Coordinates of C-alpha atoms and ligand atoms in Angstrom, one line a residue:
M1 CA 49.7 1.1 -18.0
N2 CA 50.4 0.6 -14.2
V3 CA 47.2 2.1 -13.3
T4 CA 45.3 0.0 -15.8
R5 CA 47.1 -3.2 -14.5
K6 CA 46.2 -2.1 -10.9
E7 CA 42.6 -1.5 -11.9
Q8 CA 42.4 -4.9 -13.6
G9 CA 43.8 -6.5 -10.6
T10 CA 41.3 -4.8 -8.3
R11 CA 38.6 -5.9 -10.6
L12 CA 39.8 -9.5 -10.9
S13 CA 39.9 -9.8 -7.1
M14 CA 36.3 -8.4 -6.7
K15 CA 33.4 -10.6 -6.7
T16 CA 31.8 -10.5 -10.2
Y17 CA 28.3 -11.4 -11.3
T18 CA 27.4 -12.2 -14.9
I19 CA 24.0 -10.4 -15.7
A20 CA 22.3 -11.2 -18.9
V21 CA 20.3 -8.0 -19.9
I22 CA 17.3 -8.3 -22.2
P23 CA 16.2 -4.7 -22.8
G24 CA 13.4 -6.0 -25.0
D25 CA 10.7 -3.9 -26.6
G26 CA 9.1 -0.4 -26.3
T27 CA 10.3 1.5 -23.2
G28 CA 12.2 -1.6 -22.0
P29 CA 15.6 -0.3 -23.2
E30 CA 15.0 3.1 -21.6
V31 CA 14.2 1.9 -18.2
I32 CA 16.8 -0.9 -18.3
R33 CA 19.6 1.7 -19.1
E34 CA 18.7 3.5 -15.9
G35 CA 18.5 0.4 -13.8
C36 CA 22.1 -0.8 -15.1
R37 CA 23.5 2.7 -14.2
V38 CA 22.0 2.6 -10.8
L39 CA 23.2 -1.1 -10.3
D40 CA 26.7 -0.1 -11.5
A41 CA 26.7 2.8 -8.8
A42 CA 25.6 0.3 -6.1
A43 CA 28.1 -2.4 -7.1
A44 CA 30.8 0.3 -6.9
Q45 CA 29.8 1.1 -3.4
G46 CA 29.2 -2.4 -2.3
K47 CA 32.7 -3.5 -3.8
F48 CA 31.5 -6.0 -6.3
H49 CA 31.3 -6.0 -10.1
L50 CA 28.5 -6.5 -12.4
E51 CA 29.3 -7.7 -15.9
F52 CA 26.3 -7.0 -18.2
Q53 CA 25.8 -9.1 -21.2
P54 CA 23.2 -7.8 -23.6
Y55 CA 20.8 -10.0 -25.5
D56 CA 18.5 -8.6 -28.4
L57 CA 15.5 -10.7 -27.8
G58 CA 12.1 -9.2 -28.7
A59 CA 9.9 -7.8 -31.5
E60 CA 12.9 -6.3 -33.6
R61 CA 14.7 -9.5 -33.8
Y62 CA 11.5 -11.6 -34.3
L63 CA 10.5 -9.3 -37.2
R64 CA 13.9 -9.5 -38.7
T65 CA 14.7 -13.1 -38.3
T66 CA 11.5 -14.8 -37.0
E67 CA 13.7 -15.9 -33.9
T68 CA 12.2 -15.6 -30.6
L69 CA 14.3 -17.5 -28.1
P70 CA 17.1 -19.5 -30.1
P71 CA 18.4 -22.5 -28.3
T72 CA 22.0 -21.2 -28.3
V73 CA 20.7 -18.1 -26.4
L74 CA 18.7 -20.1 -24.0
K75 CA 21.8 -22.3 -23.4
E76 CA 23.9 -19.3 -22.6
L77 CA 21.1 -18.0 -20.2
T78 CA 21.4 -21.1 -18.1
Q79 CA 25.0 -20.1 -17.3
V80 CA 24.5 -16.6 -15.9
D81 CA 24.1 -15.4 -12.3
A82 CA 20.8 -13.5 -13.3
I83 CA 18.7 -12.0 -16.0
Y84 CA 17.6 -8.4 -16.1
L85 CA 14.6 -7.9 -18.4
G86 CA 13.0 -4.8 -19.7
A87 CA 9.8 -5.6 -21.4
I88 CA 8.5 -7.8 -24.1
G89 CA 5.5 -7.1 -26.3
H90 CA 5.1 -4.9 -29.4
P91 CA 2.0 -3.6 -31.4
S92 CA 3.4 -4.9 -34.8
V93 CA 3.5 -8.5 -33.4
K94 CA 0.4 -10.4 -32.8
P95 CA -0.4 -10.6 -29.1
G96 CA 0.8 -13.7 -27.4
I97 CA 3.8 -14.7 -29.7
L98 CA 6.5 -12.9 -28.0
E99 CA 4.9 -13.2 -24.6
R100 CA 4.6 -17.0 -24.9
E101 CA 7.7 -17.7 -26.7
I102 CA 10.1 -15.4 -24.9
L103 CA 8.8 -14.3 -21.4
L104 CA 6.8 -17.5 -20.6
R105 CA 9.2 -19.8 -22.2
L106 CA 12.2 -18.3 -20.2
R107 CA 10.1 -18.7 -16.9
F108 CA 9.3 -22.4 -17.8
E109 CA 12.7 -23.4 -19.3
L110 CA 14.6 -21.9 -16.4
D111 CA 12.1 -23.4 -14.0
Q112 CA 11.5 -20.1 -12.3
Y113 CA 8.7 -21.4 -10.2
I114 CA 8.2 -18.4 -8.0
N115 CA 7.1 -15.0 -9.1
L116 CA 7.7 -12.7 -6.3
R117 CA 5.8 -9.3 -6.3
P118 CA 6.1 -7.0 -3.5
V119 CA 3.2 -4.5 -3.1
K120 CA 4.7 -1.7 -1.2
L121 CA 3.7 2.0 -1.1
Y122 CA 6.7 4.1 -0.9
P123 CA 6.8 7.4 1.0
G124 CA 5.4 10.4 -0.9
V125 CA 3.6 8.2 -3.5
W126 CA -0.1 8.7 -4.3
T127 CA -2.3 5.7 -3.8
P128 CA -6.0 5.7 -5.0
L129 CA -6.8 4.3 -1.6
K130 CA -8.1 7.2 0.6
D131 CA -6.6 7.4 4.1
K132 CA -4.0 4.6 3.3
T133 CA -0.3 5.2 3.9
P134 CA 3.0 3.3 3.6
E135 CA 2.3 1.7 6.9
H136 CA -0.9 0.2 5.6
I137 CA 0.4 -1.1 2.1
D138 CA 3.3 -3.4 2.4
F139 CA 2.9 -7.1 1.6
V140 CA 4.3 -9.5 -0.9
V141 CA 2.6 -11.8 -3.4
V142 CA 4.2 -15.3 -4.0
R143 CA 2.7 -16.3 -7.3
E144 CA 3.4 -19.9 -8.6
N145 CA 5.0 -19.3 -11.9
T146 CA 5.2 -22.5 -14.1
E147 CA 1.8 -24.3 -13.8
G148 CA -1.9 -23.6 -13.6
L149 CA -3.6 -22.1 -16.6
Y150 CA -0.2 -20.9 -17.9
A151 CA 1.0 -24.4 -18.6
G152 CA -0.5 -24.3 -22.1
V153 CA -2.4 -27.7 -21.8
G154 CA -5.5 -27.7 -23.9
G155 CA -6.7 -27.5 -27.5
F156 CA -9.4 -26.9 -30.0
L157 CA -12.0 -29.4 -31.3
R158 CA -13.7 -28.4 -34.7
R159 CA -12.0 -25.1 -34.6
G160 CA -13.8 -22.4 -36.7
T161 CA -16.9 -24.3 -37.0
P162 CA -20.3 -23.6 -35.2
D163 CA -19.4 -26.7 -32.9
E164 CA -16.2 -25.4 -31.9
T165 CA -14.8 -26.4 -28.4
A166 CA -11.8 -24.9 -26.7
I167 CA -10.3 -26.4 -23.7
Q168 CA -7.6 -25.0 -21.5
T169 CA -6.8 -26.9 -18.4
S170 CA -5.2 -25.7 -15.2
V171 CA -2.2 -28.0 -14.3
N172 CA -1.4 -28.3 -10.5
T173 CA 1.1 -30.8 -9.4
R174 CA 1.7 -31.8 -5.8
H175 CA 5.5 -31.0 -6.6
G176 CA 4.8 -27.7 -8.1
V177 CA 2.2 -26.7 -5.5
E178 CA 4.3 -27.8 -2.6
R179 CA 7.6 -26.1 -3.6
C180 CA 5.7 -22.7 -4.1
I181 CA 3.9 -23.0 -0.8
R182 CA 7.1 -24.0 1.0
Y183 CA 9.0 -21.1 -0.5
A184 CA 6.1 -18.8 0.6
F185 CA 6.3 -20.1 4.4
E186 CA 10.1 -19.6 4.3
Y187 CA 9.8 -16.1 2.8
T188 CA 7.1 -15.1 5.4
R189 CA 9.5 -16.4 8.2
R190 CA 12.5 -14.6 6.7
R191 CA 10.6 -11.4 6.0
N192 CA 9.6 -11.4 9.7
K193 CA 7.0 -8.7 9.6
H194 CA 3.7 -10.1 10.9
K195 CA 4.7 -13.7 10.1
K196 CA 1.3 -14.3 8.5
L197 CA 0.8 -16.2 5.2
T198 CA -2.6 -16.0 3.4
F199 CA -3.5 -18.5 0.7
C200 CA -5.5 -16.8 -1.9
G201 CA -7.7 -19.4 -3.8
K202 CA -11.0 -20.4 -4.8
T203 CA -11.7 -23.6 -2.9
N204 CA -15.5 -23.3 -3.1
V205 CA -15.3 -23.7 -6.9
L206 CA -11.9 -25.1 -7.9
T207 CA -12.8 -28.2 -5.9
Y208 CA -10.0 -30.3 -7.3
A209 CA -7.2 -27.9 -8.1
H210 CA -7.5 -25.8 -4.9
D211 CA -8.4 -28.7 -2.9
L212 CA -4.8 -29.8 -3.6
W213 CA -3.6 -26.3 -2.8
Q214 CA -5.4 -26.2 0.5
R215 CA -4.4 -29.7 1.7
T216 CA -0.7 -29.0 0.8
F217 CA -0.9 -25.6 2.6
D218 CA -2.3 -27.1 5.8
E219 CA 0.3 -29.8 5.8
V220 CA 3.2 -27.7 5.2
A221 CA 1.9 -25.2 7.7
K222 CA 2.5 -27.8 10.5
E223 CA 6.3 -27.3 9.9
Y224 CA 6.0 -23.6 10.5
P225 CA 4.1 -23.1 13.8
D226 CA 5.6 -19.6 14.1
V227 CA 3.8 -18.5 10.9
T228 CA 0.1 -17.6 11.3
T229 CA -1.9 -18.9 8.4
D230 CA -5.1 -17.4 6.6
Y231 CA -7.3 -18.2 3.7
T232 CA -9.2 -15.9 1.3
H233 CA -11.1 -16.5 -1.9
V234 CA -9.6 -14.6 -4.7
D235 CA -12.7 -12.3 -5.3
A236 CA -12.6 -11.4 -1.7
C237 CA -8.9 -10.9 -1.8
C238 CA -9.4 -8.2 -4.4
M239 CA -12.0 -6.6 -2.0
W240 CA -9.7 -6.7 1.1
M241 CA -6.7 -5.5 -1.0
I242 CA -8.7 -2.2 -1.5
K243 CA -10.4 -2.0 2.0
N244 CA -7.9 -3.4 4.3
P245 CA -4.5 -3.9 2.6
E246 CA -2.8 -3.8 6.0
W247 CA -4.3 -7.3 6.8
F248 CA -1.9 -8.9 4.4
D249 CA 1.8 -9.8 5.1
T250 CA 2.5 -12.4 2.4
I251 CA 0.0 -14.1 0.0
V252 CA 0.6 -17.3 -1.8
T253 CA -1.6 -18.1 -4.8
D254 CA -1.6 -19.8 -8.2
N255 CA -0.4 -18.5 -11.6
M256 CA -3.5 -17.0 -12.8
F257 CA -4.8 -15.4 -9.7
G258 CA -1.3 -14.1 -9.0
D259 CA -1.2 -12.5 -12.4
I260 CA -4.6 -10.7 -11.7
I261 CA -4.1 -9.6 -8.0
T262 CA -0.6 -8.3 -8.7
D263 CA -2.0 -5.7 -11.2
L264 CA -4.4 -4.7 -8.6
G265 CA -1.4 -4.5 -6.1
A266 CA 0.5 -2.4 -8.6
M267 CA -2.3 0.2 -8.8
I268 CA -2.6 0.6 -4.9
Q269 CA 1.2 1.0 -4.6
G270 CA 1.2 3.9 -7.1
G271 CA 1.0 2.3 -10.4
M272 CA 3.1 0.4 -13.0
G273 CA 5.9 3.0 -12.6
I274 CA 7.1 1.4 -9.3
A275 CA 5.9 -2.3 -9.5
A276 CA 8.8 -4.8 -9.8
G277 CA 8.9 -8.5 -9.8
G278 CA 11.3 -11.4 -9.7
N279 CA 10.9 -14.7 -11.5
L280 CA 12.8 -17.0 -9.2
N281 CA 14.4 -20.3 -9.4
P282 CA 16.0 -20.3 -6.0
E283 CA 18.2 -23.3 -7.0
G284 CA 19.0 -21.8 -10.6
V285 CA 18.8 -18.7 -12.6
S286 CA 16.4 -15.9 -11.8
M287 CA 15.0 -13.2 -13.8
F288 CA 14.0 -9.7 -12.7
E289 CA 11.7 -7.3 -14.4
P290 CA 9.4 -4.3 -13.9
I291 CA 5.9 -5.8 -14.3
G292 CA 4.2 -3.0 -16.3
G293 CA 5.0 -4.1 -19.9
S294 CA 6.6 -2.3 -22.8
A295 CA 4.3 0.8 -22.9
P296 CA 4.8 1.3 -26.6
K297 CA 3.2 4.7 -26.9
Y298 CA 6.0 6.2 -24.7
T299 CA 8.8 4.6 -26.6
G300 CA 12.0 6.7 -26.9
Q301 CA 10.5 9.8 -25.3
Q302 CA 12.2 9.7 -21.9
L303 CA 8.9 9.9 -20.3
I304 CA 8.5 6.5 -18.7
N305 CA 9.3 5.9 -15.1
P306 CA 12.4 3.8 -14.5
L307 CA 11.7 3.2 -10.8
A308 CA 10.0 -0.1 -11.3
A309 CA 13.2 -1.4 -13.3
I310 CA 15.4 0.0 -10.7
C311 CA 13.4 -1.7 -7.9
A312 CA 13.6 -5.0 -10.0
G313 CA 17.4 -4.4 -10.0
A314 CA 17.3 -4.1 -6.1
M315 CA 15.5 -7.4 -5.9
M316 CA 18.2 -9.0 -8.1
L317 CA 20.9 -7.7 -5.8
E318 CA 19.1 -9.2 -2.8
E319 CA 18.8 -12.5 -4.6
L320 CA 22.4 -12.4 -5.5
G321 CA 23.2 -12.1 -1.8
E322 CA 24.2 -8.4 -2.0
R323 CA 21.6 -7.6 0.7
Q324 CA 23.2 -4.3 1.9
S325 CA 23.4 -2.9 -1.6
A326 CA 19.9 -4.0 -2.4
Q327 CA 18.7 -2.0 0.7
A328 CA 20.8 1.0 -0.2
V329 CA 19.0 1.1 -3.7
E330 CA 15.7 0.7 -2.1
Q331 CA 16.4 3.5 0.4
A332 CA 17.6 5.7 -2.4
V333 CA 14.3 5.0 -4.4
C334 CA 12.3 5.9 -1.1
Q335 CA 14.4 9.2 -0.9
V336 CA 13.5 10.1 -4.6
T337 CA 9.8 9.3 -4.2
S338 CA 9.4 11.2 -0.9
S339 CA 11.3 14.3 -1.8
K340 CA 11.5 14.7 -5.6
L341 CA 9.0 13.2 -8.0
K342 CA 5.7 15.0 -8.5
S343 CA 4.1 11.7 -9.7
L344 CA 5.1 8.2 -10.6
A345 CA 3.0 8.3 -14.0
A346 CA 4.8 8.5 -17.3
G347 CA 5.3 12.1 -18.4
K348 CA 4.1 13.5 -15.1
M349 CA 7.3 12.9 -13.0
G350 CA 8.7 16.4 -13.3
Y351 CA 11.8 14.7 -14.6
S352 CA 12.9 12.7 -17.6
T353 CA 13.6 9.0 -17.5
S354 CA 17.4 9.5 -17.2
E355 CA 17.0 12.3 -14.7
V356 CA 15.1 10.1 -12.4
G357 CA 18.1 7.6 -12.9
D358 CA 20.5 10.5 -11.9
L359 CA 18.3 11.3 -8.8
V360 CA 18.6 7.7 -7.7
I361 CA 22.3 7.6 -8.1
E362 CA 22.6 10.9 -6.2
A363 CA 20.6 9.7 -3.4
L364 CA 22.8 6.5 -3.3
A365 CA 25.9 8.5 -2.8
Ligands
LIG401 C1 2.9 -10.6 -16.1 C2 2.3 -10.5 -17.5 C3 2.5 -11.8 -18.2 C4 1.8 -13.0 -17.4 C5 2.1 -11.7 -19.7 C6 2.8 -10.7 -20.5 C7 2.2 -13.0 -20.3 O1 1.0 -10.0 -17.4 O2 4.2 -10.7 -16.1 O3 2.1 -10.5 -15.1 O4 0.5 -12.9 -17.7 O5 2.4 -13.4 -16.6
LIG402 MG1 0.3 -9.6 -15.5

């Protein structure tokens, strides 16, 4: 009894963060389980407490109730310190429904206007790029996350007829573009690596949308004389990411291009098994996720790599202000990739999903 009270007392006096956990579909629950275990271990070391609140959003709930993101849940999610998401998407639900009504809706409703995606080759990890090592592949993509082609503006005319027309418009507001670019400059400065920010666009074709981006970029740049600026067309960016990834420090880009180049980024950093991202509202509630999707064919088999979810958890700690613990988790992941795993690919790690979680926890200790 006394011990319990004492424990309770310690817990009450500790800093506590409320984390909404959305394990989601497919392999989401398996990887999030390991993520939560690692985060708990990091919290114990860092002397803070994480209170995980589970939410059953995803295919199962949708198929059972036709609910995707009920208003009551959305309201609760605006009150938490952060959201930790596994994956959304299931073969038995028509593509687009869950993605748009859960994942994208959360990003929009919570105004998570930055999608931060580090592209970092960890030690010991195989990259398809010959002769490239961790010192060459270490940059961060700042993707605008609430506008562009994702805004859902458009429609059909004479749908289903031979005269059908479909229009999907890219929305670029000065406000949305500027806050993203500003964040990217601040981030580049804070990251303090090469202090170089590259705008990735298509100014030779998107002569309205990316003209606005370029002008905003140039204007904001004047406030950051310590940051070197650069520009690359998105197609060339794909080329340089393969040929000379070491040229990049921080890249800022729009929603659609950011989606595409970060899958390319994930491949050069060793695959979806390690690629993590944060959907940030720097003034509100942010959401962290492995970027690889639900990988339905591996569901429930303990084959999937939880490191991407664990790295997303580290990003969450960083954003919560628990910087030391974030770094500790990242270092533990480095130790595991460099000394333990045979591969990062599902089923080829040499360990099961939960064993990889164990390895990270051991390395943390
Ligand atoms: C991502 C995903 C999503 C996106 C999909 C699932 C809607 O590809 O997070 O990159 O396009 O943003
Ligand atoms: Mg994507």
